[in-house]
Amino acid sequence: MTSDPYAAARASAENLARLSGQERHDVAVVLGSGWAPAADALGTPAAEFDLAEVGGFPAPTVAGHVPLARSVLVGGTRVLIYLGRIHLYEGNSVHAVVHGVRTAAAAGCKVVVLTNASGGINPAFGSGQPVLISDHLNLTGKSPLTGPEPPAGYGPRFTDLSQLYSPRLRALARQANPSLPEGVYAALPGPHYETPAEIRMLRTAGADMVGMSTALEAIAAHHAGAEVLGVSLVTNPAAGLSDSGLDHLEVLDVAKQAASRVGDLLRAVLPRMIADGSA
Ligand code: HPA
């Protein structure tokens, strides 16, 4: 990546237009661990390409993360899907972590949908439960806005996050599935899972779910002018809340089983995200 993350996003957006054959996209969807079946539920891709060709992305290091992107038409909405994401815990810079959403915004996306797998802290959320993210605790110690003064077209350096997870988009999702609960997502750097003491602390601090992604991307997407929808799939009880320990392969497995249902939900909501007023 060049030293200017905003210029890098513009360059990648140009590559994206060439690779996808779409000059612009409307909505970006970032799929977390084990979520590939959700991409299939969104329909047949018009184009699929390697993120390496888009440029600016480091090589992924995690099993279950495929470094591909797809361009899919859902209704009349041009959807850019990232199959897999860049994590801080792979040793990447915060700018690399948010490069995908900045590229999406530079490619025209007015909505960014962030999905993830999480540990359930709220006892009401069992494994396999999708939850709309209402807010987050960014405990990564990082901000994607660190660095040069943002250029024209972006929000200010001291950006307001009072409504980071769009109430409008959450209402649309609940119209499609009224039983969807909402919760606060705590983002930790990982890659180790939490200790039971950390989970008790997070519960006291108001967290309902815990994971290792999403918060930084949400901040960068909002700062780039996009509306953000976050959907967290609870894949396990958080540390100390069940008799067994945590296993990454089980996390991937639960995500894989529930992902296509969440893909169906997204397919129902995506065409209305733009038509209902943000474009
Ligand atoms: N903790 C952190 N990240 C996670 C978890 C968890 O319990 N489950 C899935 N991602």
XYZ file of N, CA and C and ligand atoms in Angstrom:
847
model
N 0.851 -1.198 0.000
C 0.000 0.000 0.000
C 0.886 1.247 0.000
N 0.453 2.272 -0.749
C 1.206 3.519 -0.751
C 1.034 4.182 0.620
N 1.810 5.217 0.900
C 1.750 5.801 2.233
C 0.455 6.595 2.438
N -0.234 6.973 1.342
C -1.509 7.676 1.487
C -2.648 6.673 1.319
N -3.309 6.288 2.428
C -4.336 5.240 2.336
C -5.533 5.660 1.490
N -5.803 6.967 1.423
C -6.957 7.446 0.653
C -6.660 7.351 -0.847
N -5.422 7.682 -1.228
C -5.020 7.548 -2.637
C -5.002 6.069 -3.034
N -4.564 5.205 -2.115
C -4.536 3.760 -2.397
C -5.952 3.248 -2.669
N -6.936 3.752 -1.912
C -8.331 3.322 -2.107
C -8.839 3.762 -3.483
N -8.483 4.981 -3.885
C -8.920 5.450 -5.220
C -8.321 4.585 -6.322
N -7.031 4.249 -6.176
C -6.367 3.418 -7.196
C -7.025 2.038 -7.259
N -7.334 1.466 -6.094
C -7.967 0.139 -6.070
C -9.376 0.200 -6.659
N -10.087 1.311 -6.435
C -11.444 1.451 -6.994
C -11.388 1.458 -8.523
N -10.345 2.049 -9.085
C -10.200 2.028 -10.549
C -9.944 0.610 -11.046
N -9.093 -0.129 -10.331
C -8.848 -1.529 -10.708
C -10.136 -2.348 -10.625
N -10.899 -2.070 -9.567
C -12.154 -2.783 -9.343
C -13.122 -2.576 -10.512
N -13.207 -1.350 -10.982
C -14.113 -1.037 -12.104
C -13.692 -1.848 -13.338
N -12.389 -1.925 -13.565
C -11.884 -2.666 -14.734
C -12.156 -4.173 -14.568
N -11.864 -4.707 -13.375
C -11.979 -6.154 -13.159
C -13.434 -6.620 -13.149
N -14.327 -5.768 -12.627
C -15.730 -6.173 -12.483
C -16.546 -5.811 -13.717
N -16.028 -4.895 -14.530
C -16.809 -4.417 -15.670
C -17.930 -3.477 -15.248
N -17.954 -3.094 -13.965
C -18.970 -2.154 -13.444
C -18.258 -0.874 -13.061
N -18.674 0.220 -13.645
C -17.993 1.483 -13.343
C -18.138 1.836 -11.856
N -19.344 1.546 -11.319
C -19.583 1.845 -9.908
C -20.355 0.699 -9.250
N -20.265 0.632 -7.932
C -21.102 -0.291 -7.158
C -21.935 0.526 -6.173
N -23.012 -0.085 -5.662
C -23.924 0.623 -4.761
C -23.737 0.215 -3.302
N -23.566 -1.101 -3.087
C -23.493 -1.656 -1.733
C -22.306 -2.608 -1.665
N -21.547 -2.555 -0.587
C -20.477 -3.538 -0.358
C -20.874 -4.437 0.802
N -20.543 -5.717 0.685
C -20.816 -6.682 1.753
C -19.488 -7.348 2.121
N -19.116 -7.242 3.374
C -17.893 -7.902 3.847
C -18.311 -9.140 4.632
N -17.868 -10.295 4.151
C -18.263 -11.551 4.788
C -17.141 -12.061 5.684
N -17.480 -12.368 6.913
C -16.486 -12.828 7.886
C -16.240 -14.325 7.811
N -15.575 -14.835 8.828
C -15.174 -16.238 8.888
C -16.322 -17.182 8.572
N -16.136 -18.058 7.609
C -17.088 -19.115 7.348
C -18.368 -18.660 6.653
N -18.398 -17.429 6.156
C -19.646 -16.879 5.628
C -19.834 -17.092 4.126
N -18.952 -17.852 3.454
C -19.052 -17.984 1.991
C -20.452 -18.394 1.502
N -21.200 -19.284 2.213
C -22.538 -19.641 1.716
C -23.478 -18.436 1.588
N -23.227 -17.384 2.361
C -24.064 -16.183 2.239
C -23.842 -15.529 0.888
N -22.616 -15.584 0.384
C -22.326 -14.997 -0.933
C -23.102 -15.747 -2.005
N -23.145 -17.068 -1.895
C -23.870 -17.860 -2.892
C -25.362 -17.529 -2.856
N -25.891 -17.291 -1.641
C -27.318 -16.965 -1.512
C -27.655 -15.630 -2.170
N -26.652 -14.793 -2.396
C -26.917 -13.483 -3.003
C -27.025 -13.557 -4.521
N -26.691 -14.713 -5.089
C -26.902 -14.875 -6.526
C -25.618 -15.137 -7.292
N -25.815 -15.402 -8.580
C -24.686 -15.743 -9.447
C -23.853 -14.493 -9.714
N -22.540 -14.564 -9.471
C -21.726 -13.372 -9.698
C -21.582 -13.030 -11.172
N -21.629 -11.736 -11.489
C -21.332 -11.273 -12.846
C -19.828 -11.326 -13.075
N -19.059 -11.200 -11.998
C -17.597 -11.268 -12.090
C -17.052 -11.713 -10.744
N -15.936 -12.433 -10.785
C -15.250 -12.824 -9.549
C -13.763 -12.638 -9.781
N -13.083 -12.047 -8.844
C -11.673 -11.758 -9.067
C -10.899 -11.807 -7.758
N -9.590 -11.947 -7.901
C -8.683 -12.073 -6.776
C -8.415 -10.681 -6.190
N -8.427 -10.576 -4.875
C -8.141 -9.269 -4.261
C -6.733 -8.780 -4.581
N -5.839 -9.718 -4.855
C -4.466 -9.321 -5.205
C -4.471 -8.436 -6.455
N -5.431 -8.699 -7.364
C -5.500 -7.901 -8.599
C -6.065 -6.496 -8.339
N -6.871 -6.391 -7.276
C -7.444 -5.081 -6.945
C -6.359 -4.160 -6.382
N -5.406 -4.787 -5.677
C -4.258 -4.031 -5.174
C -4.498 -3.422 -3.810
N -3.442 -3.348 -3.009
C -3.511 -2.697 -1.702
C -3.862 -3.629 -0.562
N -4.162 -4.902 -0.890
C -4.527 -5.868 0.161
C -3.338 -6.760 0.491
N -3.035 -6.963 1.767
C -2.013 -7.942 2.121
C -2.548 -9.356 1.911
N -1.661 -10.328 1.771
C -2.110 -11.719 1.618
C -2.704 -12.194 2.945
N -3.861 -12.887 2.917
C -4.455 -13.368 4.171
C -3.672 -14.558 4.733
N -3.807 -14.764 6.036
C -3.042 -15.839 6.682
C -3.932 -16.805 7.442
N -5.260 -16.691 7.298
C -6.173 -17.491 8.116
C -6.923 -18.510 7.270
N -6.965 -19.769 7.728
C -7.760 -20.780 7.041
C -9.217 -20.361 7.076
N -9.941 -20.511 5.960
C -11.357 -20.138 5.935
C -11.571 -18.747 5.376
N -10.499 -17.996 5.147
C -10.632 -16.678 4.526
C -10.111 -16.767 3.099
N -11.001 -16.639 2.120
C -10.609 -16.744 0.712
C -10.465 -15.328 0.160
N -9.319 -14.989 -0.434
C -9.105 -13.595 -0.848
C -9.724 -13.263 -2.195
N -11.057 -13.353 -2.274
C -11.755 -13.074 -3.532
C -12.783 -11.982 -3.325
N -13.148 -11.345 -4.434
C -14.294 -10.430 -4.406
C -15.218 -10.800 -5.552
N -16.499 -10.518 -5.371
C -17.497 -10.780 -6.409
C -18.296 -9.518 -6.688
N -18.753 -9.409 -7.911
C -19.703 -8.367 -8.272
C -21.007 -9.064 -8.651
N -22.090 -8.744 -7.955
C -23.377 -9.416 -8.158
C -24.477 -8.357 -8.292
N -25.381 -8.587 -9.223
C -26.541 -7.708 -9.342
C -27.681 -8.313 -8.518
N -28.154 -7.591 -7.503
C -29.262 -8.076 -6.661
C -30.414 -7.100 -6.858
N -31.482 -7.543 -7.557
C -32.477 -6.574 -8.010
C -31.722 -5.627 -8.944
N -31.897 -4.333 -8.780
C -31.117 -3.398 -9.606
C -29.851 -2.910 -8.907
N -29.535 -3.493 -7.746
C -28.437 -2.968 -6.931
C -27.128 -3.679 -7.263
N -26.094 -2.881 -7.527
C -24.778 -3.462 -7.849
C -24.031 -3.709 -6.547
N -23.838 -4.978 -6.231
C -23.295 -5.355 -4.925
C -21.871 -5.889 -5.094
N -20.982 -5.344 -4.304
C -19.599 -5.812 -4.254
C -19.451 -6.665 -3.003
N -19.053 -7.923 -3.170
C -18.931 -8.822 -2.016
C -17.460 -9.150 -1.789
N -16.988 -8.897 -0.598
C -15.652 -9.356 -0.210
C -15.804 -10.691 0.506
N -15.212 -11.721 -0.058
C -15.242 -13.036 0.590
C -14.027 -13.151 1.500
N -14.183 -12.735 2.717
C -13.046 -12.744 3.631
C -12.551 -11.324 3.847
N -11.903 -11.102 4.947
C -11.465 -9.748 5.307
C -10.035 -9.779 5.810
N -9.510 -8.575 5.997
C -8.146 -8.399 6.502
C -8.242 -8.082 7.994
N -7.541 -8.846 8.808
C -7.616 -8.655 10.260
C -6.349 -7.988 10.808
N -6.562 -7.289 11.910
C -5.431 -6.707 12.642
C -4.517 -7.818 13.173
N -5.134 -8.920 13.602
C -4.350 -9.966 14.268
C -3.408 -10.725 13.341
N -3.531 -10.466 12.034
C -2.568 -11.076 11.106
C -1.296 -10.236 11.026
N -1.243 -9.175 11.808
C -0.070 -8.304 11.798
C -0.217 -7.160 10.815
N -1.446 -6.926 10.333
C -1.681 -5.864 9.353
C -1.856 -4.499 10.019
N -1.575 -3.470 9.248
C -1.805 -2.116 9.743
C -3.306 -1.834 9.750
N -3.711 -0.856 10.540
C -5.118 -0.477 10.576
C -5.578 0.003 9.192
N -4.680 0.619 8.428
C -5.056 1.079 7.082
C -5.320 -0.099 6.141
N -4.540 -1.173 6.296
C -4.794 -2.374 5.484
C -6.142 -2.990 5.860
N -6.462 -2.974 7.151
C -7.719 -3.571 7.634
C -8.934 -2.887 6.997
N -8.846 -1.571 6.799
C -10.012 -0.836 6.285
C -9.908 -0.535 4.789
N -8.866 -1.050 4.130
C -8.680 -0.735 2.707
C -9.886 -1.182 1.861
N -10.459 -2.321 2.214
C -11.600 -2.835 1.440
C -12.804 -1.906 1.499
N -13.131 -1.415 2.678
C -14.310 -0.540 2.763
C -14.006 0.832 2.161
N -12.771 1.296 2.318
C -12.434 2.589 1.676
C -12.484 2.447 0.156
N -12.028 1.321 -0.351
C -12.087 1.072 -1.798
C -13.544 1.026 -2.254
N -14.384 0.338 -1.478
C -15.809 0.243 -1.817
C -16.438 1.631 -1.872
N -16.131 2.465 -0.894
C -16.697 3.823 -0.877
C -16.191 4.610 -2.083
N -14.906 4.452 -2.408
C -14.348 5.159 -3.574
C -14.965 4.638 -4.870
N -15.476 3.399 -4.831
C -16.130 2.808 -6.008
C -17.609 3.179 -6.075
N -18.074 3.998 -5.137
C -19.444 4.501 -5.207
C -20.386 3.944 -4.158
N -19.939 2.978 -3.354
C -20.868 2.325 -2.411
C -21.354 3.316 -1.356
N -22.667 3.393 -1.237
C -23.289 4.285 -0.253
C -23.684 3.517 1.006
N -23.614 2.170 0.909
C -23.938 1.311 2.043
C -22.844 0.253 2.155
N -22.398 0.004 3.391
C -21.439 -1.075 3.649
C -22.057 -2.002 4.691
N -22.180 -3.284 4.330
C -22.721 -4.295 5.240
C -21.550 -5.104 5.776
N -21.387 -5.110 7.090
C -20.274 -5.829 7.715
C -20.833 -7.019 8.478
N -20.344 -8.200 8.186
C -20.784 -9.388 8.912
C -19.597 -9.927 9.708
N -19.900 -10.670 10.743
C -18.821 -11.310 11.496
C -19.367 -12.489 12.290
N -18.427 -13.260 12.820
C -18.767 -14.307 13.787
C -18.371 -13.781 15.160
N -19.166 -14.113 16.170
C -18.852 -13.579 17.501
C -19.156 -14.595 18.584
N -18.572 -14.350 19.744
C -18.927 -15.095 20.938
C -20.089 -14.389 21.613
N -21.053 -15.164 22.100
C -22.224 -14.580 22.746
C -21.941 -14.282 24.215
N -22.136 -13.038 24.606
C -21.996 -12.658 26.018
C -23.382 -12.557 26.645
N -24.311 -11.928 25.914
C -25.711 -11.865 26.358
C -26.280 -13.292 26.357
N -26.742 -13.782 27.517
C -27.209 -15.176 27.587
C -28.423 -15.450 26.694
N -29.097 -14.389 26.224
C -30.259 -14.584 25.338
C -29.825 -15.016 23.939
N -28.535 -14.861 23.594
C -28.075 -15.145 22.239
C -27.388 -16.509 22.177
N -28.095 -17.499 21.641
C -27.517 -18.831 21.491
C -26.705 -18.940 20.208
N -25.985 -20.053 20.064
C -25.177 -20.270 18.861
C -26.076 -20.356 17.637
N -25.671 -19.685 16.570
C -26.446 -19.670 15.332
C -27.384 -18.479 15.235
N -27.397 -17.637 16.286
C -28.303 -16.464 16.307
C -27.667 -15.275 15.584
N -28.292 -14.755 14.519
C -27.814 -13.487 13.949
C -28.311 -12.314 14.778
N -27.471 -11.319 14.969
C -27.801 -10.147 15.787
C -27.406 -8.892 15.004
N -28.305 -7.908 14.962
C -27.959 -6.625 14.348
C -27.093 -5.841 15.326
N -25.974 -5.336 14.852
C -25.093 -4.569 15.736
C -25.684 -3.162 15.903
N -25.970 -2.793 17.150
C -26.547 -1.474 17.417
C -25.457 -0.450 17.746
N -24.315 -0.950 18.241
C -23.213 -0.060 18.621
C -22.010 -0.949 18.916
N -20.849 -0.332 19.114
C -19.680 -1.162 19.426
C -18.830 -0.550 20.532
N -17.995 -1.415 21.104
C -16.898 -0.964 21.968
C -15.632 -1.272 21.188
N -14.931 -0.248 20.739
C -13.687 -0.480 19.994
C -12.552 -0.613 21.003
N -12.185 -1.858 21.297
C -11.132 -2.115 22.285
C -9.846 -2.566 21.601
N -9.717 -2.227 20.320
C -8.491 -2.601 19.595
C -7.340 -1.647 19.914
N -7.666 -0.497 20.487
C -6.620 0.503 20.729
C -6.215 1.246 19.466
N -6.957 1.050 18.367
C -6.599 1.673 17.080
C -7.760 2.498 16.534
N -7.402 3.423 15.632
C -8.398 4.134 14.827
C -7.932 4.175 13.387
N -8.829 3.913 12.444
C -8.440 4.009 11.026
C -8.228 5.453 10.582
N -8.581 6.408 11.441
C -8.420 7.818 11.070
C -7.080 8.377 11.534
N -6.266 7.527 12.161
C -4.908 7.934 12.515
C -4.138 8.208 11.227
N -3.374 9.263 11.199
C -2.561 9.532 10.004
C -2.866 10.890 9.439
N -2.653 11.049 8.128
C -2.794 12.377 7.529
C -4.219 12.907 7.654
N -4.361 14.202 7.609
C -5.684 14.854 7.573
C -6.458 14.259 6.403
N -7.716 13.815 6.616
C -8.464 13.208 5.497
C -8.683 14.215 4.366
N -8.646 13.747 3.109
C -8.856 14.660 1.982
C -10.331 15.044 1.841
N -10.609 15.938 0.897
C -11.995 16.351 0.624
C -12.824 15.123 0.268
N -14.077 15.122 0.662
C -14.962 13.998 0.348
C -15.100 13.029 1.518
N -14.209 13.155 2.502
C -14.297 12.317 3.707
C -14.762 13.185 4.873
N -15.179 12.529 5.940
C -15.548 13.249 7.149
C -14.312 13.866 7.784
N -14.538 14.655 8.836
C -13.395 15.261 9.520
C -12.612 14.209 10.309
N -11.421 14.568 10.678
C -10.592 13.683 11.519
C -11.339 13.347 12.824
N -11.989 14.345 13.426
C -12.715 14.141 14.692
C -14.173 13.818 14.354
N -14.378 12.608 13.851
C -15.680 12.223 13.283
C -16.662 11.775 14.361
N -17.900 12.204 14.218
C -18.968 11.825 15.149
C -19.399 10.377 14.891
N -19.455 9.574 15.954
C -19.879 8.170 15.807
C -21.181 7.897 16.567
N -21.972 8.932 16.831
C -23.193 8.750 17.641
C -24.180 7.792 17.000
N -24.198 7.747 15.647
C -25.129 6.845 14.948
C -24.349 6.036 13.932
N -23.324 5.357 14.417
C -22.415 4.639 13.512
C -23.143 3.524 12.759
N -23.982 2.773 13.456
C -24.717 1.659 12.824
C -26.111 2.184 12.480
N -26.346 2.390 11.204
C -27.498 3.144 10.696
C -28.842 2.657 11.235
N -29.563 3.507 11.970
C -30.915 3.130 12.423
C -31.827 2.797 11.243
N -31.671 3.516 10.123
C -32.514 3.252 8.939
C -32.297 1.830 8.423
N -31.041 1.422 8.322
C -30.763 0.077 7.787
C -31.182 -1.008 8.779
N -31.018 -0.735 10.067
C -31.459 -1.728 11.062
C -32.970 -1.894 10.977
N -33.683 -0.808 10.781
C -35.155 -0.895 10.663
C -35.532 -1.695 9.415
N -34.802 -1.493 8.315
C -35.081 -2.266 7.093
C -34.867 -3.758 7.335
N -33.780 -4.092 8.021
C -33.489 -5.504 8.293
C -34.572 -6.116 9.174
N -35.057 -5.327 10.143
C -36.099 -5.857 11.029
C -37.444 -5.971 10.323
N -37.644 -5.154 9.275
C -38.870 -5.341 8.476
C -38.837 -6.708 7.796
N -37.646 -7.108 7.329
C -37.510 -8.404 6.660
C -37.578 -9.552 7.662
N -37.068 -9.327 8.867
C -37.090 -10.365 9.901
C -37.302 -9.708 11.265
N -38.588 -9.577 11.678
C -38.903 -8.847 12.917
C -38.311 -9.485 14.172
N -37.881 -10.733 14.091
C -37.357 -11.377 15.301
C -35.867 -11.106 15.513
N -35.247 -10.330 14.620
C -33.798 -10.079 14.761
C -33.515 -9.215 15.991
N -32.715 -9.714 16.940
C -32.365 -8.863 18.077
C -31.222 -7.914 17.733
N -30.983 -6.942 18.615
C -29.858 -6.025 18.446
C -28.913 -6.167 19.634
N -27.658 -5.838 19.419
C -26.710 -5.921 20.523
C -25.455 -5.114 20.277
N -24.727 -4.909 21.352
C -23.462 -4.157 21.302
C -22.305 -5.138 21.114
N -21.462 -4.822 20.115
C -20.346 -5.705 19.730
C -19.040 -5.142 20.287
N -18.344 -5.936 21.075
C -17.030 -5.526 21.573
C -15.961 -6.084 20.641
N -15.119 -5.194 20.094
C -14.054 -5.621 19.178
C -12.722 -5.628 19.921
N -12.122 -6.813 20.009
C -10.811 -6.958 20.634
C -9.783 -7.303 19.558
N -8.500 -7.073 19.831
C -7.513 -7.329 18.774
C -7.282 -8.811 18.473
N -7.486 -9.729 19.450
C -7.184 -11.136 19.210
C -5.694 -11.318 18.959
N -5.271 -12.444 18.353
C -6.091 -13.552 17.873
C -6.467 -14.577 18.943
N -5.925 -14.471 20.132
C -6.373 -15.385 21.187
C -7.823 -15.047 21.531
N -8.569 -16.052 21.966
C -9.896 -15.780 22.514
C -9.724 -15.146 23.898
N -10.843 -14.684 24.456
C -10.790 -13.931 25.699
C -10.668 -14.871 26.898
N -10.292 -14.308 28.029
C -10.357 -15.066 29.279
C -11.753 -14.884 29.874
N -12.190 -15.806 30.732
C -13.491 -15.618 31.401
C -13.559 -14.292 32.163
N -12.448 -13.862 32.749
C -12.460 -12.571 33.475
C -12.709 -11.414 32.505
N -12.112 -11.499 31.314
C -12.341 -10.437 30.319
C -13.806 -10.412 29.886
N -14.394 -11.595 29.755
C -15.820 -11.640 29.356
C -16.697 -11.035 30.454
N -16.383 -11.304 31.701
C -17.165 -10.681 32.809
C -17.032 -9.167 32.755
N -15.816 -8.707 32.466
C -15.597 -7.257 32.354
C -16.420 -6.686 31.193
N -16.416 -7.380 30.057
C -17.131 -6.876 28.875
C -18.635 -6.832 29.120
N -19.121 -7.821 29.837
C -20.558 -7.852 30.149
C -20.935 -6.651 30.999
N -20.108 -6.373 31.993
C -20.348 -5.204 32.848
C -20.273 -3.919 32.037
N -19.414 -3.924 31.020
C -19.225 -2.727 30.196
C -20.332 -2.556 29.157
N -21.248 -3.522 29.070
C -22.390 -3.359 28.169
C -22.297 -4.115 26.862
N -21.343 -5.048 26.745
C -21.219 -5.797 25.485
C -22.152 -7.001 25.480
N -22.742 -7.273 24.307
C -23.579 -8.463 24.106
C -22.857 -9.542 23.321
N -21.907 -9.124 22.462
C -21.130 -10.060 21.644
C -19.673 -9.613 21.680
N -18.778 -10.563 21.373
C -17.354 -10.216 21.317
C -16.727 -10.843 20.080
N -15.854 -10.080 19.424
C -15.175 -10.589 18.228
C -13.917 -9.800 17.953
N -13.355 -10.050 16.774
C -12.025 -9.497 16.457
C -12.029 -8.701 15.149
N -13.159 -8.112 14.806
C -13.210 -7.393 13.520
C -14.244 -6.274 13.587
N -14.637 -5.793 12.424
C -15.830 -4.956 12.186
C -15.743 -3.500 12.664
N -15.295 -3.282 13.928
C -15.372 -1.919 14.472
C -14.549 -0.930 13.639
N -13.331 -1.316 13.275
C -12.468 -0.386 12.527
C -13.030 -0.132 11.139
N -13.551 -1.199 10.506
C -14.153 -1.037 9.173
C -15.393 -0.147 9.242
N -16.178 -0.317 10.313
C -17.392 0.504 10.456
C -17.016 1.984 10.549
N -15.993 2.286 11.333
C -15.565 3.684 11.487
C -15.103 4.239 10.135
N -14.282 3.460 9.419
C -13.747 3.943 8.130
C -14.856 4.108 7.098
N -15.825 3.185 7.086
C -16.924 3.277 6.109
C -17.773 4.518 6.384
N -18.095 4.734 7.651
C -18.892 5.902 8.050
C -18.143 7.188 7.698
N -16.864 7.199 7.969
C -16.025 8.368 7.688
C -15.958 8.660 6.192
N -16.075 7.564 5.389
C -16.033 7.716 3.929
C -17.413 8.060 3.366
N -18.404 8.234 4.237
C -19.711 8.699 3.784
C -20.725 7.597 3.542
N -20.381 6.343 3.890
C -21.321 5.230 3.672
C -22.152 4.998 4.937
N -23.354 4.488 4.741
C -24.165 4.007 5.864
C -23.717 2.583 6.183
N -23.729 2.230 7.466
C -23.201 0.931 7.887
C -24.301 0.071 8.505
N -24.372 -1.187 8.024
C -25.192 -2.215 8.695
C -24.236 -3.297 9.188
N -24.337 -3.667 10.452
C -23.506 -4.740 10.996
C -24.380 -5.916 11.401
N -24.015 -7.110 10.935
C -24.739 -8.323 11.329
C -23.729 -9.294 11.928
N -23.942 -9.642 13.180
C -23.028 -10.534 13.873
C -23.716 -11.879 14.077
N -23.014 -12.941 13.707
C -23.561 -14.280 13.908
C -22.888 -14.880 15.140
N -23.679 -15.126 16.168
C -23.124 -15.710 17.392
C -22.826 -17.181 17.118
N -21.569 -17.557 17.277
C -21.156 -18.926 16.923
C -20.850 -19.775 18.145
N -20.757 -19.147 19.318
C -20.383 -19.894 20.528
C -20.673 -19.037 21.750
N -20.885 -19.681 22.903
C -20.934 -18.885 24.133
C -19.524 -18.342 24.391
N -19.416 -17.092 24.808
C -18.099 -16.499 25.070
C -17.399 -17.265 26.196
N -16.104 -17.039 26.305
C -15.263 -17.809 27.237
C -15.840 -17.789 28.659
N -15.887 -18.956 29.273
C -16.354 -19.055 30.655
C -17.854 -19.189 30.786
N -18.591 -19.080 29.659
C -20.057 -19.139 29.741
C -20.603 -20.515 29.353
N -19.716 -21.465 29.063
C -20.175 -22.840 28.831
C -19.129 -23.777 29.437
N -19.439 -25.056 29.439
C -18.528 -26.012 30.069
C -17.303 -26.291 29.209
N -17.434 -26.037 27.886
C -16.312 -26.402 27.011
C -15.505 -25.157 26.647
N -14.305 -25.374 26.152
C -13.459 -24.281 25.693
C -13.842 -23.872 24.280
N -13.116 -22.920 23.714
C -13.435 -22.414 22.371
C -12.544 -23.065 21.325
N -13.140 -23.297 20.145
C -12.429 -23.997 19.071
C -12.723 -23.263 17.762
N -11.680 -22.788 17.103
C -11.849 -21.995 15.874
C -12.613 -22.784 14.800
N -12.357 -24.100 14.720
C -13.025 -24.889 13.674
C -14.525 -24.976 13.929
N -14.901 -25.049 15.222
C -16.340 -25.060 15.546
C -16.980 -23.718 15.192
N -16.247 -22.644 15.444
C -16.737 -21.300 15.098
C -17.035 -21.237 13.598
N -16.081 -21.728 12.788
C -16.267 -21.705 11.331
C -17.458 -22.560 10.925
N -17.605 -23.700 11.598
C -18.665 -24.633 11.249
C -20.050 -24.039 11.516
N -20.222 -23.425 12.676
C -21.521 -22.814 13.017
C -21.826 -21.682 12.034
N -20.798 -20.882 11.719
C -21.007 -19.771 10.781
C -21.461 -20.310 9.431
N -20.802 -21.375 8.986
C -21.116 -21.948 7.681
C -22.568 -22.439 7.629
N -23.014 -23.047 8.742
C -24.381 -23.587 8.758
C -25.446 -22.485 8.727
N -25.156 -21.366 9.387
C -26.175 -20.309 9.486
C -26.046 -19.275 8.372
N -24.901 -19.286 7.659
C -24.590 -18.175 6.749
C -25.599 -18.044 5.612
N -26.083 -19.168 5.078
C -26.957 -19.029 3.911
C -28.291 -18.380 4.314
N -28.731 -18.631 5.564
C -29.970 -17.977 6.037
C -29.759 -16.468 6.139
N -28.594 -16.080 6.606
C -28.321 -14.643 6.694
C -28.156 -14.068 5.290
N -27.613 -14.888 4.374
C -27.532 -14.467 2.972
C -28.919 -14.208 2.406
N -29.883 -15.056 2.758
C -31.272 -14.866 2.286
C -31.828 -13.539 2.806
N -31.536 -13.255 4.077
C -31.986 -11.985 4.668
C -31.377 -10.811 3.901
N -30.081 -10.884 3.635
C -29.419 -9.777 2.929
C -29.996 -9.617 1.530
N -30.289 -10.748 0.871
C -30.822 -10.658 -0.489
C -32.165 -9.926 -0.490
N -32.940 -10.147 0.586
C -34.240 -9.466 0.670
C -34.059 -7.974 0.930
N -33.046 -7.620 1.700
C -32.917 -6.225 2.143
C -32.087 -5.383 1.181
N -31.081 -5.988 0.535
C -30.123 -5.211 -0.275
C -30.772 -4.287 -1.310
N -31.731 -4.779 -2.110
C -32.277 -3.888 -3.146
C -33.003 -2.686 -2.555
N -33.465 -2.794 -1.294
C -34.221 -1.692 -0.689
C -33.306 -0.684 -0.012
N -32.063 -1.052 0.169
C -31.146 -0.163 0.894
C -30.922 1.135 0.129
N -30.793 1.007 -1.185
C -30.556 2.185 -2.003
C -31.889 2.785 -2.426
N -32.826 1.906 -2.865
C -34.130 2.391 -3.376
C -34.855 3.187 -2.304
N -34.629 2.832 -1.010
C -35.355 3.518 0.050
C -34.757 4.865 0.433
N -33.810 5.354 -0.353
C -33.519 6.764 -0.120
C -32.085 7.210 0.007
N -31.087 6.325 0.145
C -29.767 6.903 0.412
C -29.038 7.293 -0.868
N -29.529 6.870 -2.042
C -28.782 7.215 -3.272
C -29.446 8.378 -3.980
N -14.376 -14.339 20.851
C -13.799 -13.564 19.914
N -14.036 -13.711 18.612
C -14.900 -14.668 18.233
C -15.546 -15.497 19.152
C -15.269 -15.317 20.542
O -15.803 -16.025 21.424
N -16.353 -16.346 18.437
C -16.190 -16.010 17.122
N -15.311 -14.996 16.992
